[in-house]
Amino acid sequence: MSEPDELFTLKNQFWVGNFRNAIQEATVLSHIPEAQKMDRDVYVFRAQLALKNYEGVLQAIPADAPISLSAIKLYATYLNGGDAEITLLTLREWLSTHHGENPHLLLVAGLIFMQEHKFSDALSALTRGRSLEHLMYTVLLYLKMDRIDLAEKQIQDMKRIDEDATTTQLAKSWTMVAKGGPACDEAALHFQELGDRFGASAQLLNGAAVAYMGLLNFTEADRLLNEALAKDPTFEDTYVNLIVVAQHLKKDSSACVAQLQQLNPKNEWLESYLRLESGFARLAASYC
């Protein structure tokens, strides 16, 4: 019989987006074996990065830290506006050494490569990982590649390992939303169940809201998104989804656009939205 995972609550709070809860949980985990303390610290630092505390993470991790923490420090540097090309070169160098099988390095590499649209590199890194978390992000990668078929195949592998795991449930829910139609109904239920179990987060509420958008229930989506906004006014996806919902409900979205610009003017969705809006305005002006 396997030993209980002392980091179970911390990890699950992190995965569902309750980052402050994850950090708080770590404060009572001083008794865990030394072998697990590194994993604990990695999740705490990742939670801080999710809360955009980049400088705090950079200051906390020394230059001579083990590769698991060095990977997190590199991720913090990247998220804090560091040079993307240098980051990619560093990752490729580390992955080619004896550090190349470190699970935390593989995960960070997969996430950064994915964000940089280096999908082949991301897939290579994530598939070298062996945990359900690596598989979960592999599903997310397949969805970004519009390969729902591969995402569903990966989910079957995850179910064989642990069908009830939070990582499996999240991956399954994301894929249902991507499929659209009636599958969104079940996805909304999954997000609700995870919220009931671990506490509703802006991340889970956004997941449920997008599911309701897939069901064309924009009123319920709007309600959930405003609940998410109240929980975390810095979560960028909330503003993106509120802008989309506003179009369907014929509501003014200018305040959400302005807030998102203030939070992150380099938000990928926002840049695309403003580029399209500007192009439409120029085209419309040509007919005046």
Coordinates of C-alpha atoms in Angstrom, one line a residue:
M1 CA 0.0 0.0 0.0
S2 CA 1.4 3.4 -1.0
E3 CA 2.1 6.1 1.6
P4 CA -0.3 9.0 1.8
D5 CA 0.8 12.1 -0.1
E6 CA 1.5 14.7 2.4
L7 CA 1.3 17.4 -0.3
F8 CA -2.2 16.3 -1.5
T9 CA -4.0 19.4 -0.3
L10 CA -1.3 21.8 -1.3
K11 CA -1.2 20.4 -4.8
N12 CA -4.9 20.2 -5.3
Q13 CA -5.4 23.8 -4.1
F14 CA -2.7 24.9 -6.6
W15 CA -4.2 22.9 -9.5
V16 CA -7.7 24.4 -9.0
G17 CA -6.3 27.9 -8.8
N18 CA -6.6 28.6 -5.0
F19 CA -3.1 29.8 -4.9
R20 CA -3.3 31.6 -1.5
N21 CA -4.8 28.5 0.0
A22 CA -1.9 26.5 -1.4
I23 CA 0.7 28.8 0.2
Q24 CA -1.1 28.7 3.5
E25 CA -1.3 24.9 3.4
A26 CA 2.5 24.8 3.0
T27 CA 3.0 26.6 6.3
V28 CA 1.8 23.5 8.2
L29 CA 4.0 21.1 6.3
S30 CA 7.2 21.6 8.2
H31 CA 7.1 18.0 9.5
I32 CA 7.3 16.3 6.1
P33 CA 10.3 14.2 5.0
E34 CA 13.2 16.1 3.5
A35 CA 12.6 14.4 0.1
Q36 CA 9.2 16.1 -0.1
K37 CA 10.3 19.6 1.1
M38 CA 11.7 20.4 -2.4
D39 CA 8.3 19.6 -4.0
R40 CA 6.6 21.7 -1.4
D41 CA 8.8 24.7 -2.1
V42 CA 8.3 24.3 -5.8
Y43 CA 4.6 24.4 -5.5
V44 CA 4.7 27.4 -3.1
F45 CA 6.9 29.3 -5.6
R46 CA 4.7 28.4 -8.5
A47 CA 1.7 29.7 -6.5
Q48 CA 3.5 32.9 -5.9
L49 CA 4.2 33.2 -9.6
A50 CA 0.5 32.6 -10.3
L51 CA -0.1 35.6 -8.0
K52 CA 2.5 37.6 -10.0
N53 CA 4.9 37.8 -7.2
Y54 CA 7.8 37.5 -9.6
E55 CA 10.3 39.7 -7.6
G56 CA 9.6 37.8 -4.4
V57 CA 10.4 34.5 -6.1
L58 CA 13.5 35.8 -7.8
Q59 CA 14.9 37.1 -4.5
A60 CA 14.0 34.0 -2.5
I61 CA 15.8 31.5 -4.8
P62 CA 19.6 31.7 -4.7
A63 CA 21.8 31.5 -7.8
D64 CA 23.2 28.1 -6.7
A65 CA 19.9 26.5 -6.1
P66 CA 19.1 22.9 -7.2
I67 CA 17.8 22.5 -10.7
S68 CA 14.2 22.2 -9.5
L69 CA 14.3 25.7 -8.0
S70 CA 16.6 27.0 -10.7
A71 CA 13.9 26.1 -13.2
I72 CA 11.3 28.0 -11.2
K73 CA 13.7 31.0 -11.0
L74 CA 14.1 30.9 -14.8
Y75 CA 10.3 30.8 -15.1
A76 CA 10.0 33.8 -12.8
T77 CA 12.6 35.7 -14.9
Y78 CA 10.7 34.9 -18.1
L79 CA 7.3 35.9 -16.6
N80 CA 8.9 39.1 -15.3
G81 CA 9.7 40.2 -18.8
G82 CA 13.0 38.4 -19.3
D83 CA 14.4 37.7 -22.8
A84 CA 12.4 34.9 -24.3
E85 CA 15.2 33.7 -26.6
I86 CA 17.7 33.4 -23.7
T87 CA 15.1 31.5 -21.7
L88 CA 14.5 29.1 -24.5
L89 CA 18.2 28.6 -25.0
T90 CA 18.8 28.0 -21.3
L91 CA 15.9 25.4 -21.2
R92 CA 17.3 23.5 -24.2
E93 CA 20.8 23.5 -22.6
W94 CA 19.5 22.2 -19.3
L95 CA 17.3 19.6 -21.0
S96 CA 20.3 18.2 -22.8
T97 CA 22.2 17.5 -19.6
H98 CA 21.7 15.0 -16.8
H99 CA 19.1 17.4 -15.4
G100 CA 16.9 16.6 -18.4
E101 CA 14.7 14.1 -16.5
N102 CA 14.0 16.4 -13.6
P103 CA 10.2 16.5 -13.4
H104 CA 10.0 20.2 -12.3
L105 CA 12.3 21.3 -15.1
L106 CA 10.3 19.3 -17.6
L107 CA 7.1 20.9 -16.4
V108 CA 8.5 24.4 -16.5
A109 CA 10.0 23.8 -19.9
G110 CA 6.7 22.5 -21.2
L111 CA 4.8 25.5 -19.9
I112 CA 7.3 28.1 -21.3
F113 CA 7.6 26.3 -24.7
M114 CA 3.8 26.2 -24.9
Q115 CA 3.5 29.9 -24.1
E116 CA 6.0 30.7 -26.8
H117 CA 4.1 28.5 -29.3
K118 CA 7.0 26.0 -29.5
F119 CA 4.5 23.1 -29.5
S120 CA 6.9 20.4 -30.6
D121 CA 9.4 21.3 -27.8
A122 CA 6.6 21.6 -25.3
L123 CA 5.3 18.1 -26.2
S124 CA 8.8 16.6 -26.0
A125 CA 9.3 18.0 -22.5
L126 CA 5.9 17.2 -21.1
T127 CA 5.8 13.6 -22.5
R128 CA 9.1 13.0 -20.8
G129 CA 7.4 13.7 -17.5
R130 CA 5.7 10.8 -15.8
S131 CA 3.2 12.5 -13.5
L132 CA -0.5 13.1 -14.0
E133 CA 0.3 16.8 -13.9
H134 CA 2.6 16.4 -16.9
L135 CA -0.2 14.5 -18.6
M136 CA -2.8 17.2 -17.7
Y137 CA -0.7 19.9 -19.4
T138 CA -0.1 17.7 -22.3
V139 CA -3.9 17.7 -22.7
L140 CA -3.9 21.5 -22.6
L141 CA -1.2 21.5 -25.2
Y142 CA -3.2 19.3 -27.5
L143 CA -6.2 21.6 -27.1
K144 CA -4.1 24.6 -28.0
M145 CA -3.1 22.6 -31.1
D146 CA -6.8 21.9 -31.9
R147 CA -6.2 18.2 -31.5
I148 CA -9.1 17.2 -29.4
D149 CA -8.7 13.6 -30.6
L150 CA -5.2 13.4 -29.0
A151 CA -6.4 15.2 -25.9
E152 CA -9.2 12.5 -25.5
K153 CA -6.7 9.7 -26.0
Q154 CA -4.4 11.3 -23.3
I155 CA -7.3 11.5 -20.9
Q156 CA -8.0 7.8 -21.3
D157 CA -4.4 7.2 -20.2
M158 CA -5.0 9.4 -17.2
K159 CA -8.2 7.6 -16.3
R160 CA -6.3 4.3 -16.2
I161 CA -3.9 5.8 -13.7
D162 CA -6.4 7.7 -11.5
E163 CA -9.8 8.6 -12.9
D164 CA -10.8 10.6 -9.8
A165 CA -7.6 12.7 -9.6
T166 CA -8.1 16.5 -9.8
T167 CA -5.7 16.6 -12.7
T168 CA -7.7 14.1 -14.6
Q169 CA -11.0 15.9 -13.9
L170 CA -9.6 19.2 -15.0
A171 CA -8.2 17.8 -18.2
K172 CA -11.5 16.1 -18.9
S173 CA -13.4 19.3 -18.3
W174 CA -11.2 21.4 -20.5
T175 CA -11.6 18.9 -23.3
M176 CA -15.4 18.8 -22.9
V177 CA -15.5 22.6 -23.2
A178 CA -13.4 22.4 -26.3
K179 CA -15.7 19.9 -27.9
G180 CA -18.7 22.2 -27.2
G181 CA -22.3 21.3 -27.4
P182 CA -23.9 19.0 -24.8
A183 CA -20.5 18.1 -23.4
C184 CA -20.3 21.6 -21.9
D185 CA -23.2 20.7 -19.6
E186 CA -21.1 17.9 -18.0
A187 CA -18.0 20.1 -17.9
A188 CA -19.9 22.8 -15.9
L189 CA -20.9 20.1 -13.4
H190 CA -17.3 19.0 -13.1
F191 CA -16.1 22.5 -12.4
Q192 CA -18.8 22.9 -9.8
E193 CA -17.9 19.7 -8.1
L194 CA -14.2 20.7 -7.9
G195 CA -15.3 24.0 -6.4
D196 CA -17.5 22.3 -3.8
R197 CA -14.6 20.0 -2.9
F198 CA -11.7 22.5 -2.8
G199 CA -13.3 25.9 -2.8
A200 CA -14.4 27.9 -5.8
S201 CA -11.6 29.8 -7.4
A202 CA -11.5 32.4 -10.2
Q203 CA -10.0 29.6 -12.4
L204 CA -12.8 27.2 -11.7
L205 CA -15.5 29.8 -12.1
N206 CA -14.1 30.8 -15.4
G207 CA -14.1 27.2 -16.5
A208 CA -17.7 26.8 -15.6
A209 CA -18.5 30.2 -17.3
V210 CA -16.9 29.1 -20.5
A211 CA -18.9 25.9 -20.3
Y212 CA -22.1 27.9 -20.0
M213 CA -21.0 30.0 -22.9
G214 CA -20.8 26.8 -24.9
L215 CA -24.4 26.1 -23.9
L216 CA -25.3 29.7 -25.0
N217 CA -26.3 30.5 -21.5
F218 CA -24.5 33.9 -21.4
T219 CA -26.5 35.2 -18.5
E220 CA -25.3 32.4 -16.2
A221 CA -21.8 32.8 -17.6
D222 CA -21.9 36.5 -16.8
R223 CA -23.0 35.8 -13.2
L224 CA -20.1 33.3 -12.7
L225 CA -17.6 35.7 -14.2
N226 CA -18.7 38.5 -11.9
E227 CA -18.3 36.1 -9.0
A228 CA -14.8 35.3 -10.2
L229 CA -14.0 39.0 -10.5
A230 CA -15.0 39.5 -6.9
K231 CA -12.7 36.6 -5.8
D232 CA -9.7 37.7 -7.8
P233 CA -9.7 41.1 -9.7
T234 CA -6.3 40.3 -11.1
F235 CA -7.2 37.1 -13.0
E236 CA -6.9 38.0 -16.6
D237 CA -9.1 35.3 -18.1
T238 CA -12.1 36.8 -16.2
Y239 CA -11.8 40.0 -18.2
V240 CA -11.3 38.2 -21.5
N241 CA -14.4 36.1 -20.9
L242 CA -16.4 39.1 -19.7
I243 CA -15.6 41.0 -22.9
V244 CA -16.8 38.0 -24.9
V245 CA -20.0 37.6 -22.9
A246 CA -20.7 41.3 -23.1
Q247 CA -20.8 41.1 -26.9
H248 CA -23.6 38.5 -26.7
L249 CA -25.5 40.3 -24.0
K250 CA -25.1 43.6 -25.9
K251 CA -23.3 45.2 -22.9
D252 CA -20.5 47.7 -22.9
S253 CA -17.2 46.0 -22.4
S254 CA -14.9 49.1 -22.5
A255 CA -14.3 49.0 -18.8
C256 CA -13.1 45.4 -19.0
V257 CA -10.9 46.2 -21.9
A258 CA -9.3 49.1 -20.0
Q259 CA -8.8 47.0 -16.9
L260 CA -7.2 44.2 -18.8
Q261 CA -4.9 46.7 -20.5
Q262 CA -3.9 48.0 -17.1
L263 CA -3.3 44.5 -15.7
N264 CA -1.3 43.2 -18.7
P265 CA -1.0 45.2 -21.9
K266 CA 0.8 42.3 -23.5
N267 CA -2.0 39.8 -22.9
E268 CA -2.1 37.7 -26.0
W269 CA -5.8 37.7 -26.4
L270 CA -6.0 41.4 -25.8
E271 CA -3.4 42.2 -28.4
S272 CA -5.3 40.1 -31.0
Y273 CA -8.6 41.8 -30.0
L274 CA -7.2 45.3 -30.3
R275 CA -5.5 44.5 -33.6
L276 CA -8.8 43.2 -35.0
E277 CA -10.8 46.1 -33.6
S278 CA -8.3 48.6 -35.1
G279 CA -8.5 46.8 -38.5
F280 CA -12.3 46.9 -38.5
A281 CA -12.3 50.6 -37.6
R282 CA -9.9 51.4 -40.5
L283 CA -12.1 49.3 -42.9
A284 CA -15.3 51.0 -41.7
A285 CA -13.7 54.4 -42.1
S286 CA -12.9 53.7 -45.7
Y287 CA -16.6 53.5 -46.4
C288 CA -17.4 56.8 -44.8

